Coordinates of C-alpha atoms and ligand atoms in Angstrom, one line a residue:
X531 CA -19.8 -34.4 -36.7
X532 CA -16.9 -36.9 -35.1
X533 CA -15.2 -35.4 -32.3
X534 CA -11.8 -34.6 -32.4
X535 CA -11.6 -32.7 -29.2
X536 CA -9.9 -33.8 -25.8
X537 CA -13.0 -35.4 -23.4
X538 CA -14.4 -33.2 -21.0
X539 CA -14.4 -33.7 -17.2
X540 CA -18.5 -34.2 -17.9
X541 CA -17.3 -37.4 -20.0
X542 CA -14.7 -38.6 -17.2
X543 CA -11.9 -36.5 -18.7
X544 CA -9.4 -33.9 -16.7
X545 CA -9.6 -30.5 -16.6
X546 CA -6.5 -28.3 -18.0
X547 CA -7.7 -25.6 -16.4
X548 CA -4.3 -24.9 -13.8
X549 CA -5.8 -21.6 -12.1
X550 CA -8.3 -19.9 -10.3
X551 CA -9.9 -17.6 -12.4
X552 CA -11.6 -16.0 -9.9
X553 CA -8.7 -15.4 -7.5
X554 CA -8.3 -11.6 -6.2
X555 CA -5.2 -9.5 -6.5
X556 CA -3.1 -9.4 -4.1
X557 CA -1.7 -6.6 -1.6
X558 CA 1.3 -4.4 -2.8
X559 CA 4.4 -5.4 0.1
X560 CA 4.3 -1.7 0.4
X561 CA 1.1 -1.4 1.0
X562 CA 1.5 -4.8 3.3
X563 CA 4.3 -2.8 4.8
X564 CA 2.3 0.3 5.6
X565 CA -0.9 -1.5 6.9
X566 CA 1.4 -3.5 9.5
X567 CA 3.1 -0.2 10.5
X568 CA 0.0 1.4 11.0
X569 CA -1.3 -1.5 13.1
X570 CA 2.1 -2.1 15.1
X571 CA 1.5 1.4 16.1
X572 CA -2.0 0.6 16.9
X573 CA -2.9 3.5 14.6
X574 CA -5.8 2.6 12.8
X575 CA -8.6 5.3 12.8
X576 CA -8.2 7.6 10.3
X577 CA -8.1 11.1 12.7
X578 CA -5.6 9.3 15.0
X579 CA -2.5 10.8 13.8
X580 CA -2.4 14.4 14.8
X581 CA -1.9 16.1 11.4
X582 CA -3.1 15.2 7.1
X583 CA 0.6 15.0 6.6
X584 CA 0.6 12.2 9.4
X585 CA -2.7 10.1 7.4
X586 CA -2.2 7.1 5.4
X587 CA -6.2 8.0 4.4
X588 CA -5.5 11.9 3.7
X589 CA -2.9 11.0 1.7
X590 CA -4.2 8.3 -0.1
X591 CA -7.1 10.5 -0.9
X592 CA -4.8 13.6 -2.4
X593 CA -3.3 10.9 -4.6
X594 CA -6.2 9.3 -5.9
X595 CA -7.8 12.9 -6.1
X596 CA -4.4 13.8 -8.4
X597 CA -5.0 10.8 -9.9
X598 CA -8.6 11.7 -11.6
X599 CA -7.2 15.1 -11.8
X600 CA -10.2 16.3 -9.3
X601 CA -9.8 18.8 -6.5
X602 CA -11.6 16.2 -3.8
X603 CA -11.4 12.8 -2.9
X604 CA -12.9 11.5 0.2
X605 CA -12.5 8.1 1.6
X606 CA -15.6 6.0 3.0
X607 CA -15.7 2.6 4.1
X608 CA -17.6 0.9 0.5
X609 CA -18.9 2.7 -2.7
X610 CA -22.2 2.3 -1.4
X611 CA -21.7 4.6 1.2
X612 CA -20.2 7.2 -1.2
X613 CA -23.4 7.2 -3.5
X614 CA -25.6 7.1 0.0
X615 CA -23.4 10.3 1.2
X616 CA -23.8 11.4 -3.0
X617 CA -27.6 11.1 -2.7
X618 CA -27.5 13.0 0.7
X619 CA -25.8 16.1 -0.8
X620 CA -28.2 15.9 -3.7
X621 CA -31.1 16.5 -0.8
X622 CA -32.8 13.3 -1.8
X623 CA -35.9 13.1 0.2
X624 CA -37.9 9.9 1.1
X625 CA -40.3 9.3 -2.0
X626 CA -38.3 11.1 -4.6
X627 CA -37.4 9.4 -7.6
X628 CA -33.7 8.9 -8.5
X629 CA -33.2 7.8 -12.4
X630 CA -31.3 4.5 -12.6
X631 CA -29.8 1.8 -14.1
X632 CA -32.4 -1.5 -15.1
X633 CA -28.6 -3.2 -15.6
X634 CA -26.5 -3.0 -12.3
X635 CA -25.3 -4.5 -9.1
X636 CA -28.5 -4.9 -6.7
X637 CA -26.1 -2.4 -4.1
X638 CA -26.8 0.5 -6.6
X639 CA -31.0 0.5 -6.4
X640 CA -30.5 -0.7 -2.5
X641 CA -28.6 2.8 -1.8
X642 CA -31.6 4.2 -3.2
X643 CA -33.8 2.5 -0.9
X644 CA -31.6 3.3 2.1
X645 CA -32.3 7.2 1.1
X646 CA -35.7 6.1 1.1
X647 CA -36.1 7.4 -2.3
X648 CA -37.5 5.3 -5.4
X649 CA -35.5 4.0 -8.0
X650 CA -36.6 5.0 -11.7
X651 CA -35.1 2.0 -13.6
X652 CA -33.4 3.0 -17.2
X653 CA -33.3 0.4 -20.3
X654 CA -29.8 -1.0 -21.4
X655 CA -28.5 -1.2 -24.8
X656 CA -27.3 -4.5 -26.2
X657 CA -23.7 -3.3 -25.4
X658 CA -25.4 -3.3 -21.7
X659 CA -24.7 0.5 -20.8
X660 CA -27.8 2.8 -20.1
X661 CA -30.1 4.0 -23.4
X662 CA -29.8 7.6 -23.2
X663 CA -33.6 7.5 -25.3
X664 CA -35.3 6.0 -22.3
X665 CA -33.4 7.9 -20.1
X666 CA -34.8 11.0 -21.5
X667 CA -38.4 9.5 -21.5
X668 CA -38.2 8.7 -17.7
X669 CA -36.5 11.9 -16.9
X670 CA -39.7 13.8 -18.3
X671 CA -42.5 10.8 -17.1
X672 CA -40.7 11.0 -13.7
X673 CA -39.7 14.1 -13.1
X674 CA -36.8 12.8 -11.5
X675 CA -34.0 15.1 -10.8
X676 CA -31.4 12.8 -9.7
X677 CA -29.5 10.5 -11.5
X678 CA -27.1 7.8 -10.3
X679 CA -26.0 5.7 -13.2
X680 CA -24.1 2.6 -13.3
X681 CA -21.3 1.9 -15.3
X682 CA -22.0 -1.6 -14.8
X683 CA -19.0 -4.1 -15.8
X684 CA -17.5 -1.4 -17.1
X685 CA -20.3 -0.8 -20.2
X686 CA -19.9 2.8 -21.3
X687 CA -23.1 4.2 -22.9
X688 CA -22.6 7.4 -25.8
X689 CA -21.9 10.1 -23.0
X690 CA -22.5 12.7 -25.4
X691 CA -26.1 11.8 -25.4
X692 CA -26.4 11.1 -21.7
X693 CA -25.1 14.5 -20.6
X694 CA -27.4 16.2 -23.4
X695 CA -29.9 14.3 -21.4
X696 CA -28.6 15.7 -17.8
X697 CA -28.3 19.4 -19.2
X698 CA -32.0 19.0 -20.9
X699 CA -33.7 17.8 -17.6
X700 CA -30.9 19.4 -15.2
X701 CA -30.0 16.3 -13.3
X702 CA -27.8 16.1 -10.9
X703 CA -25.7 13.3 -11.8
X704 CA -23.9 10.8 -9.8
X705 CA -21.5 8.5 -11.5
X706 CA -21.0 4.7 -10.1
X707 CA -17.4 4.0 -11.1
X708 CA -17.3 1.0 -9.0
X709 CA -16.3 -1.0 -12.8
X710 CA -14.8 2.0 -14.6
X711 CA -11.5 2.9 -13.0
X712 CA -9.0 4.2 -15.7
X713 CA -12.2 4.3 -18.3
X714 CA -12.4 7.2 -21.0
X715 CA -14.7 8.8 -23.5
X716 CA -12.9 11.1 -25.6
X717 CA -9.9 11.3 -23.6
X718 CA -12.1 11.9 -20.5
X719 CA -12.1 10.3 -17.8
X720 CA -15.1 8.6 -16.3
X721 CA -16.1 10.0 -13.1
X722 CA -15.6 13.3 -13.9
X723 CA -19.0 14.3 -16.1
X724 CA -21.0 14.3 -13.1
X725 CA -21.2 16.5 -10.1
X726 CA -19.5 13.1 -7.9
X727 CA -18.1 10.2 -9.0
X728 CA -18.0 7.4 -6.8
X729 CA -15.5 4.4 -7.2
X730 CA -15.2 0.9 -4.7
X731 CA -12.2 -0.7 -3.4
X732 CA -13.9 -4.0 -2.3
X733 CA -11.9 -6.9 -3.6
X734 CA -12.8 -7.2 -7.0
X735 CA -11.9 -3.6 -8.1
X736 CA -9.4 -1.8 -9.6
X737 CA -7.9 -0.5 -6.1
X738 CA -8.4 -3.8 -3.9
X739 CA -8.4 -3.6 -0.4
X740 CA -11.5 -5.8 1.2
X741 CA -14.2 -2.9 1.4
X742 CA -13.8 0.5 0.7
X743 CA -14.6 3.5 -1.6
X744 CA -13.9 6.9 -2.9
X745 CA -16.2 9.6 -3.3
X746 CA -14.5 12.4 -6.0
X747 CA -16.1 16.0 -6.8
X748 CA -14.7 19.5 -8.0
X749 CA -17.5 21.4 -5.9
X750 CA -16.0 22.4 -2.5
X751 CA -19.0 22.4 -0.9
X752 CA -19.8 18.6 -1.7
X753 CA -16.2 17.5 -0.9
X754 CA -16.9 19.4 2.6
X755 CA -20.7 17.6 3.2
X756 CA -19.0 14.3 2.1
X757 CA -16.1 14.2 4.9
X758 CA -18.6 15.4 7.7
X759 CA -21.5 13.0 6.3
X760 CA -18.9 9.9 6.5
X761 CA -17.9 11.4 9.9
X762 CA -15.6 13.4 10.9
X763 CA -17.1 15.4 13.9
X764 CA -15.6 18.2 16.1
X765 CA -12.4 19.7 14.0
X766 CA -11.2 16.5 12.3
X767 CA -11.7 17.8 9.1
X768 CA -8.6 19.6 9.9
X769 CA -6.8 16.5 9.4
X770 CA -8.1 16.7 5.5
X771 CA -6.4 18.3 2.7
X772 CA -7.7 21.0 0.7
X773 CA -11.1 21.8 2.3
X774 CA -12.2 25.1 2.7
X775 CA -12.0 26.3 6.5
X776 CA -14.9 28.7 6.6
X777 CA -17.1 26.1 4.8
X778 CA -16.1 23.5 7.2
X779 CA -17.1 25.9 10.4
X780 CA -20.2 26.6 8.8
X781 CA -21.7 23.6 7.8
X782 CA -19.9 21.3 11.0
X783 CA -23.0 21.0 13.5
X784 CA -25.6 21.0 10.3
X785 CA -24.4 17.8 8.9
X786 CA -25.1 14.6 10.3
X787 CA -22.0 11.9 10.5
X788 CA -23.1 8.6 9.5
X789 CA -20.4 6.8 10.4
X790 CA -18.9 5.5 6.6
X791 CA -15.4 6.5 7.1
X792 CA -12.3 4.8 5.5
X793 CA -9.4 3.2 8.4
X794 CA -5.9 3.8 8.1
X795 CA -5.2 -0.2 7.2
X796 CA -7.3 0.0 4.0
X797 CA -6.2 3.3 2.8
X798 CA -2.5 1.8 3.2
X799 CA -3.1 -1.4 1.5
X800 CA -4.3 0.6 -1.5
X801 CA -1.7 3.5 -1.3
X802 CA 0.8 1.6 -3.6
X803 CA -2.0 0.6 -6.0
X804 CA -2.5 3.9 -7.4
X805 CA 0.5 3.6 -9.8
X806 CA -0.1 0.5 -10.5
X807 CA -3.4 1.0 -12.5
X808 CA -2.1 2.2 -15.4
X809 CA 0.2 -1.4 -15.4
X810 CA -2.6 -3.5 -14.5
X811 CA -4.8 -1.6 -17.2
X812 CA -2.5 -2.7 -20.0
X813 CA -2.1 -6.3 -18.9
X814 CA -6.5 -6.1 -18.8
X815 CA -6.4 -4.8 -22.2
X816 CA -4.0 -7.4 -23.8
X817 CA -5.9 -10.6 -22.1
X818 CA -9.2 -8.7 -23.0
X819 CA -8.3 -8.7 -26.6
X820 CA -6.4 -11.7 -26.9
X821 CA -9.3 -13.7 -26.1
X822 CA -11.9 -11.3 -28.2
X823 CA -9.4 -12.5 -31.1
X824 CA -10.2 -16.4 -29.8
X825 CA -13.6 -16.6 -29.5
X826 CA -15.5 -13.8 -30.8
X827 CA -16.1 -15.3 -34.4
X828 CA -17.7 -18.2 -32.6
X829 CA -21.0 -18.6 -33.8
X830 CA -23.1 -19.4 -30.6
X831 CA -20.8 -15.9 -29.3
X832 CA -21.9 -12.6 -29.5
X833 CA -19.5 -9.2 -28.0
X834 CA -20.7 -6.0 -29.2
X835 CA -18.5 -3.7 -29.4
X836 CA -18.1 -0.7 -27.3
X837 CA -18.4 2.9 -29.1
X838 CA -15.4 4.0 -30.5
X839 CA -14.8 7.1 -28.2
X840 CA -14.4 4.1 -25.0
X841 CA -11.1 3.5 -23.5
X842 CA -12.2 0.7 -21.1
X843 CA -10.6 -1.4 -18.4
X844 CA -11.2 -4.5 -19.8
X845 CA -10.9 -6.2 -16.5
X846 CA -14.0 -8.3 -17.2
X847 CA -15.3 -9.6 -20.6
X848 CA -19.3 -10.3 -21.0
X849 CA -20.6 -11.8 -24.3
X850 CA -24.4 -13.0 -24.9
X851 CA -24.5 -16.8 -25.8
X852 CA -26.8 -16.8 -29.0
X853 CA -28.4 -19.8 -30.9
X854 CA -28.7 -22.1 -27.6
X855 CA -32.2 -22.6 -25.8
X856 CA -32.0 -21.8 -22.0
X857 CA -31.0 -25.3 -20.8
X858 CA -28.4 -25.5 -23.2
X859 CA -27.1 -22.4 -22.2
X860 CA -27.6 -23.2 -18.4
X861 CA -25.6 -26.4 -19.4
X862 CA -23.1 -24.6 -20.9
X863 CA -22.1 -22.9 -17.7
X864 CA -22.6 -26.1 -15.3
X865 CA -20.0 -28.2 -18.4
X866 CA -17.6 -24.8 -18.2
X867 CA -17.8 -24.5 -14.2
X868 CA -16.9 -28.4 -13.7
X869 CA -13.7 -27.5 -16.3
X870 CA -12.8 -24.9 -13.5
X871 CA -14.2 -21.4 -15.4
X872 CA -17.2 -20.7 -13.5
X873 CA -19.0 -17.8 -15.2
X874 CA -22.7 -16.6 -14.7
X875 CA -25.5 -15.8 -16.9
X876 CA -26.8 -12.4 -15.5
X877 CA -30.3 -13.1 -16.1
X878 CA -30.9 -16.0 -14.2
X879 CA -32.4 -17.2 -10.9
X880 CA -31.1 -15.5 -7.9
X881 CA -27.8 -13.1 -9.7
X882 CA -27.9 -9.9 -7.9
X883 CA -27.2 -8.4 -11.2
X884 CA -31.1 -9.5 -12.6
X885 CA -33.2 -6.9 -11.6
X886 CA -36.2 -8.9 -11.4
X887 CA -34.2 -10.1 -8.6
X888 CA -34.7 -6.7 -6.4
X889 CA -38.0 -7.2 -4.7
X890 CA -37.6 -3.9 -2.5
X891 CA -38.0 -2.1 -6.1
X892 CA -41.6 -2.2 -7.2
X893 CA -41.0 -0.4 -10.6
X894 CA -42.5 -1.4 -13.9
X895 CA -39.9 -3.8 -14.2
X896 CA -42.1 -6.0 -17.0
X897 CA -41.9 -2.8 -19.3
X898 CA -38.0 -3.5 -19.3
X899 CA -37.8 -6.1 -21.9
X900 CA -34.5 -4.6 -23.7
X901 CA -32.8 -4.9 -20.3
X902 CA -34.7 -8.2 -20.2
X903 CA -33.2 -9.2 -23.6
X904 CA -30.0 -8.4 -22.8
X905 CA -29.5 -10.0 -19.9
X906 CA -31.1 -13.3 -20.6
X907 CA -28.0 -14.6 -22.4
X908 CA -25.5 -12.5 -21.0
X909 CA -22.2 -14.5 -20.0
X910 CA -20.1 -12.9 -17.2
X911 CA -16.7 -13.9 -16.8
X912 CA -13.7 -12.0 -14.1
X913 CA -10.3 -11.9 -16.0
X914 CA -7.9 -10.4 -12.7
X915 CA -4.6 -9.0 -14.1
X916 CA -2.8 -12.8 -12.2
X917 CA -3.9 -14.7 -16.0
X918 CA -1.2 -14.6 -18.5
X919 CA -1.6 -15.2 -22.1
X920 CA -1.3 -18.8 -21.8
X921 CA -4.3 -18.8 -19.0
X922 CA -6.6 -16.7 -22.2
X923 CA -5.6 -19.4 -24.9
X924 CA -6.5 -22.1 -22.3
X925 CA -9.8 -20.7 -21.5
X926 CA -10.4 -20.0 -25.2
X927 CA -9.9 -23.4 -25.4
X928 CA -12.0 -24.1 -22.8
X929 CA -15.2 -22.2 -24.1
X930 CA -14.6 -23.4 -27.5
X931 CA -14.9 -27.2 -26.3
X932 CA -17.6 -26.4 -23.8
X933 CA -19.8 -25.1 -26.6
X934 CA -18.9 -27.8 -28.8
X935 CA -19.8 -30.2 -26.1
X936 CA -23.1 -28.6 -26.0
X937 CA -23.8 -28.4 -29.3
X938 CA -23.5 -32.6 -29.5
X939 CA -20.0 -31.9 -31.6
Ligands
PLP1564 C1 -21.8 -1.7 -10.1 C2 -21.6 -1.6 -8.7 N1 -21.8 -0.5 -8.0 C3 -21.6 -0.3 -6.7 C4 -21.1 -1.4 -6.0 C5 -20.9 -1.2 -4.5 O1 -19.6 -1.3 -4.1 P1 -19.3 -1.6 -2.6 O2 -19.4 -3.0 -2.3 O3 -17.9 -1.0 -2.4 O4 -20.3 -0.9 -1.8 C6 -20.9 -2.6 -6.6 C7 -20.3 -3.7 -5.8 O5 -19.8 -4.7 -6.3 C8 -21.1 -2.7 -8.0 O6 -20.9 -3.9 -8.6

């Protein structure tokens, strides 16, 4: 076919690629604000101030708890250490097996290991959330009674199925809602099926702040283990709000305090974010689907579509490249990262997001070959709330001529 397209920077051409896709967003100026006070004052530690009202973190965490419509939120210092703490109040003991994602972020099995437990890895689904079938099957061949599960990029499996699954095997269940702020099924939001829901503020996140993360449960009793497990000693769990006094006397000395606390500068750079993730949602959704409408129809593209009852927050698109051999599709994403859109195939050499990858998890991982399947292919590309709708058609573009390129057009 005779090429009518612009020449690529492969074939000596110029990129038009004018941002960074991969750029973070920035800090609120209240939140910039509120971080500097804190720090003028030289009032960083959480307990510093002498009452909640006085805490940038207590409050930050009775917003965010209002936010999911939860009674608890407790800040830690990353998501992992919220699903460590999680796995702590489940009673996880070294050797036990804890049911898990085959398809998720290498920090999900590695709090597993840091309990000492063993993870039980669950097949994905070509829309890449967890198959409730093989959950059930490794539920029953494990015996497992735990189960943290990964909303990985934001992938939503049928929760109807997955909590017919939990009530059959009675699992205590841990949601990772490090990709799934502002996500729904039905209506509901996602971090509130389980018995915790644990969300990250590190810089890619909905709520941005560095590190960070947010451990969120009705139960009194977990919200109470949580805030003396990230460490809050002595009384300090005075300066919370909404935890139960008598609890808090009783379980104080039993606990021990590892330490995972959130600071006063991160809970006030993500203070003013809270409102804002509604807004940024919306802008996720429109760039989400404006660039679906661009380049799903492209033959050598594949998106399946997520199950009706999902509201999602589209803050990341993945699609699996089909029809091209592994060095073309390897090519495809050394052509698009020299254009300025570098993506990554999840199943490949050395991504953190390839469980082959994980060689502290000795589980049957050559039985996984759905999870294998769908990761082989599977194109990963950031789309922070900074690109407007120009930036999508661009990077429509982009795609579009890179696979052209590829395919000798
Ligand atoms: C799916 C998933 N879960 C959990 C985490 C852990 O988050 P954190 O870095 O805050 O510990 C990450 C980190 O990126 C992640 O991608």
């Amino acid at each position: 076919m005779q090429s009518t397209r612009r020449k690529l920077v492969v074939e000596g051409g110029e990129s038009i690629v004018d941002f960074d896709i991969k750029a973070f967003k920035p800090i609120p100026q209240a939140g910039i604000d509120l971080a500097v006070q804190a720090m003028q004052a030289g009032v960083m530690y959480r307990y510093q101030p002498k009452t909640n009202v006085a805490s940038i973190t207590a409050n930050f965490e009775k917003a965010f708890a209002e936010h999911m419509g939860v009674k608890h939120a407790v800040g830690t210092n990353s998501c992992g250490s919220a699903m460590f703490i999680a796995l702590n109040i489940a009673d996880v003991q070294p050797g036990d097996k804890i049911l898990t994602n085959a398809f998720t972020f290498h920090a999900v099995p590695s709090v597993i290991e840091h309990a000492r437990a063993v993870p039980v890895l669950v097949e994905s689904n070509r829309e890449w959330g967890m198959d409730a079938e093989d959950l059930d099957r490794k539920a029953t061949e494990s015996g497992a009674k735990v189960l943290l599960m990964s909303y990985m990029r934001g992938h939503v499996p049928d929760m109807d199925a997955v909590m017919a699954v939990v009530k059959k095997h009675d699992l205590m269940f841990i949601e990772d809602c490090a990709h799934a702020y502002e996500t729904n099924w039905n209506g509901q939001r996602l971090g509130t099926f389980g018995e915790i829901g644990c969300f990250s503020t590190q810089s890619s996140k909905g709520l941005s702040a560095g590190e960070g993360g947010l451990f969120i449960t009705n139960n009194d009793e977990y919200a109470a283990k949580a805030v003396l497990y990230a460490g809050s000693y002595e009384r300090l769990w005075k300066k919370h709000f909404d935890l139960d006094h008598d609890m808090m006397n009783m379980l104080q000395n039993q606990i021990p305090g590892y330490s995972m606390r959130m600071q006063e500068v991160t809970a006030a750079m993500l203070t003013p974010q809270i409102a804002r993730l509604a807004e940024i949602k919306a802008v996720h959704v429109a760039n989400w689907n404006l660039l679906h409408s661009l380049i799903a129809d492209h033959p050598n593209i594949e998106i399946p579509p997520a199950l009706p009852q999902v509201d999602s927050f589209c803050d990341t698109m993945q699609f699996h490249l089909v029809g091209l051999s592994r060095e073309d599709a390897d090519r495809f994403i050394d052509v698009a990262k020299q254009e300025g859109v570098p993506m990554q195939i999840f199943g490949v050499d050395r991504n953190a997001r390839d469980f082959r990858q994980w060689e502290y998890v000795e589980a049957h991982k050559d039985e996984l070959k759905e999870t294998i399947a769908n990761i082989e292919f599977a194109v990963d590309l950031s789309l922070q709330p900074h690109l407007t709708q120009d930036n999508i058609r661009t990077l429509a573009q982009v795609l579009t001529e890179v696979l052209a390129y590829v395919n000798g057009e």
